[in-house]
Amino acid sequence: MIALKSEWEIERIRAACELVGRTLAEVARHIAPGVRTRELDAVAEAYIREHGGKPAFKGYQVGGRRFPATLCVSVNEEVVHGIPGDRVLAYGDLVSIDCGVLLEGYYGDSAYTFVVGDTSPENRRLIQVTYEALYRGIEQAVPGHTVGHIGAAIQAHVEANGFQVVRDLVGHGVGRHLHEDPPVPNYGRPGQGPRLMPGMTLAIEPMVNRGTWKVRTRKDGWTIVTADGSPSAHFEHVIVVRNEGAEILTTFAYITQLLAPESLPYGQAAGH
Ligand code: MG
Ligand code: MG
């Protein structure tokens, strides 16, 4: 069942999303060669708790297994759900940080792929295309369209640029629960899936691979990696469907303020 949110609920979700956006920027300050991914996790957890929130992923249960950390930190060929640990970041790495927060009964959820220093032109293009695909999807989140319009727009942009969208993991509704109906795939066709209505709050989150779309799960039971070892990128916003179109409730603005303009995906310096 898809829960339509009241304005009061949308403001609660917005507050949680705002804290996620500030947390991602706080983490971004610490991304550098030589840093262990568990250090980023500690920064995020402390920041969230200082601001009255709870890490949404820590203890999150899937099939009897509990996720052990505040952030998902996924490096290079890791797509999503990487567990922060002893891994040391190296110059040129792609680091996808996914953060979820519970604040006063409502959830926020957002992800951003950072570069450690600088990286190859092809990796930079991967990040740019994934970022652009997110906004292509968001543009389609208008009343009368379906969830399929979102996925189709994301898939078209990604494949036109020679990359592939992950099929096994999808976006989702969000609100009183971290993951709600409907699933929001990053592929599909216009007209497929539930019809979009004002008051729906959706996490739209393209995961894009340089090589094959196929993925596998590491032995740790969580970390999703590309089947061919190619690098992957991930961006995520929470939006609310409004009569006049999608309104974005999460924000990359704090990250944008922090990073040098030349390290931002194309178009971002212009202010999303
Ligand atoms: Mg997320
Ligand atoms: Mg999500």
CSV table of N, CA and C and ligand atoms in Angstrom, one decimal, residues 57 81 98-99 109-111 170-174 178-179 203-205 207 234 236-238, ligand 2:
chain,number,residue,atom,x,y,z
A,57,PHE,N,20.2,3.1,9.3
A,57,PHE,CA,20.7,1.9,8.7
A,57,PHE,C,21.3,1.0,9.9
A,81,HIS,N,25.7,-0.7,-0.1
A,81,HIS,CA,25.7,-1.5,1.1
A,81,HIS,C,27.1,-1.9,1.6
A,98,ASP,N,26.0,6.5,1.4
A,98,ASP,CA,24.6,6.4,1.5
A,98,ASP,C,24.3,6.6,3.0
A,99,CYS,N,23.4,7.5,3.3
A,99,CYS,CA,23.1,7.9,4.7
A,99,CYS,C,21.6,7.9,4.9
A,109,ASP,N,16.8,9.9,3.5
A,109,ASP,CA,17.7,8.9,2.9
A,109,ASP,C,18.3,9.6,1.6
A,110,SER,N,19.6,9.6,1.6
A,110,SER,CA,20.3,10.2,0.4
A,110,SER,C,21.7,9.7,0.2
A,111,ALA,N,22.1,9.7,-1.0
A,111,ALA,CA,23.4,9.1,-1.3
A,111,ALA,C,24.2,10.1,-2.3
A,170,VAL,N,16.6,-1.2,-6.1
A,170,VAL,CA,15.7,-0.1,-6.6
A,170,VAL,C,15.5,0.9,-5.6
A,171,GLY,N,14.9,2.1,-6.0
A,171,GLY,CA,14.4,3.1,-5.1
A,171,GLY,C,13.2,2.6,-4.5
A,172,HIS,N,12.5,3.5,-3.7
A,172,HIS,CA,11.5,3.1,-2.8
A,172,HIS,C,10.7,4.3,-2.2
A,173,GLY,N,9.5,4.0,-1.8
A,173,GLY,CA,8.8,5.0,-1.0
A,173,GLY,C,9.5,5.2,0.4
A,174,VAL,N,9.3,6.3,1.0
A,174,VAL,CA,9.9,6.6,2.3
A,174,VAL,C,9.1,7.5,3.1
A,178,LEU,N,11.7,3.3,6.5
A,178,LEU,CA,12.8,3.6,5.6
A,178,LEU,C,12.5,3.1,4.2
A,179,HIS,N,11.9,2.0,4.1
A,179,HIS,CA,11.5,1.4,2.8
A,179,HIS,C,10.0,1.2,2.8
A,203,ALA,N,12.2,7.8,-2.7
A,203,ALA,CA,13.6,7.9,-2.8
A,203,ALA,C,14.0,7.3,-4.2
A,204,ILE,N,14.5,8.2,-5.0
A,204,ILE,CA,15.0,7.9,-6.4
A,204,ILE,C,16.5,7.8,-6.3
A,205,GLU,N,17.0,6.6,-6.8
A,205,GLU,CA,18.4,6.4,-6.5
A,205,GLU,C,19.1,5.5,-7.6
A,207,MET,N,21.7,3.5,-9.5
A,207,MET,CA,23.0,2.9,-9.3
A,207,MET,C,23.5,2.5,-10.7
A,234,HIS,N,26.4,6.1,-7.5
A,234,HIS,CA,25.1,6.1,-6.9
A,234,HIS,C,24.8,7.5,-6.3
A,236,GLU,N,21.2,9.7,-4.7
A,236,GLU,CA,19.9,9.5,-4.3
A,236,GLU,C,19.3,10.7,-3.7
A,237,HIS,N,18.1,11.0,-4.1
A,237,HIS,CA,17.3,12.1,-3.5
A,237,HIS,C,16.0,11.6,-3.0
A,238,VAL,N,15.4,12.2,-2.0
A,238,VAL,CA,14.0,11.9,-1.7
A,238,VAL,C,13.2,13.1,-2.2
B,2,MG,MG,17.2,4.5,-0.4
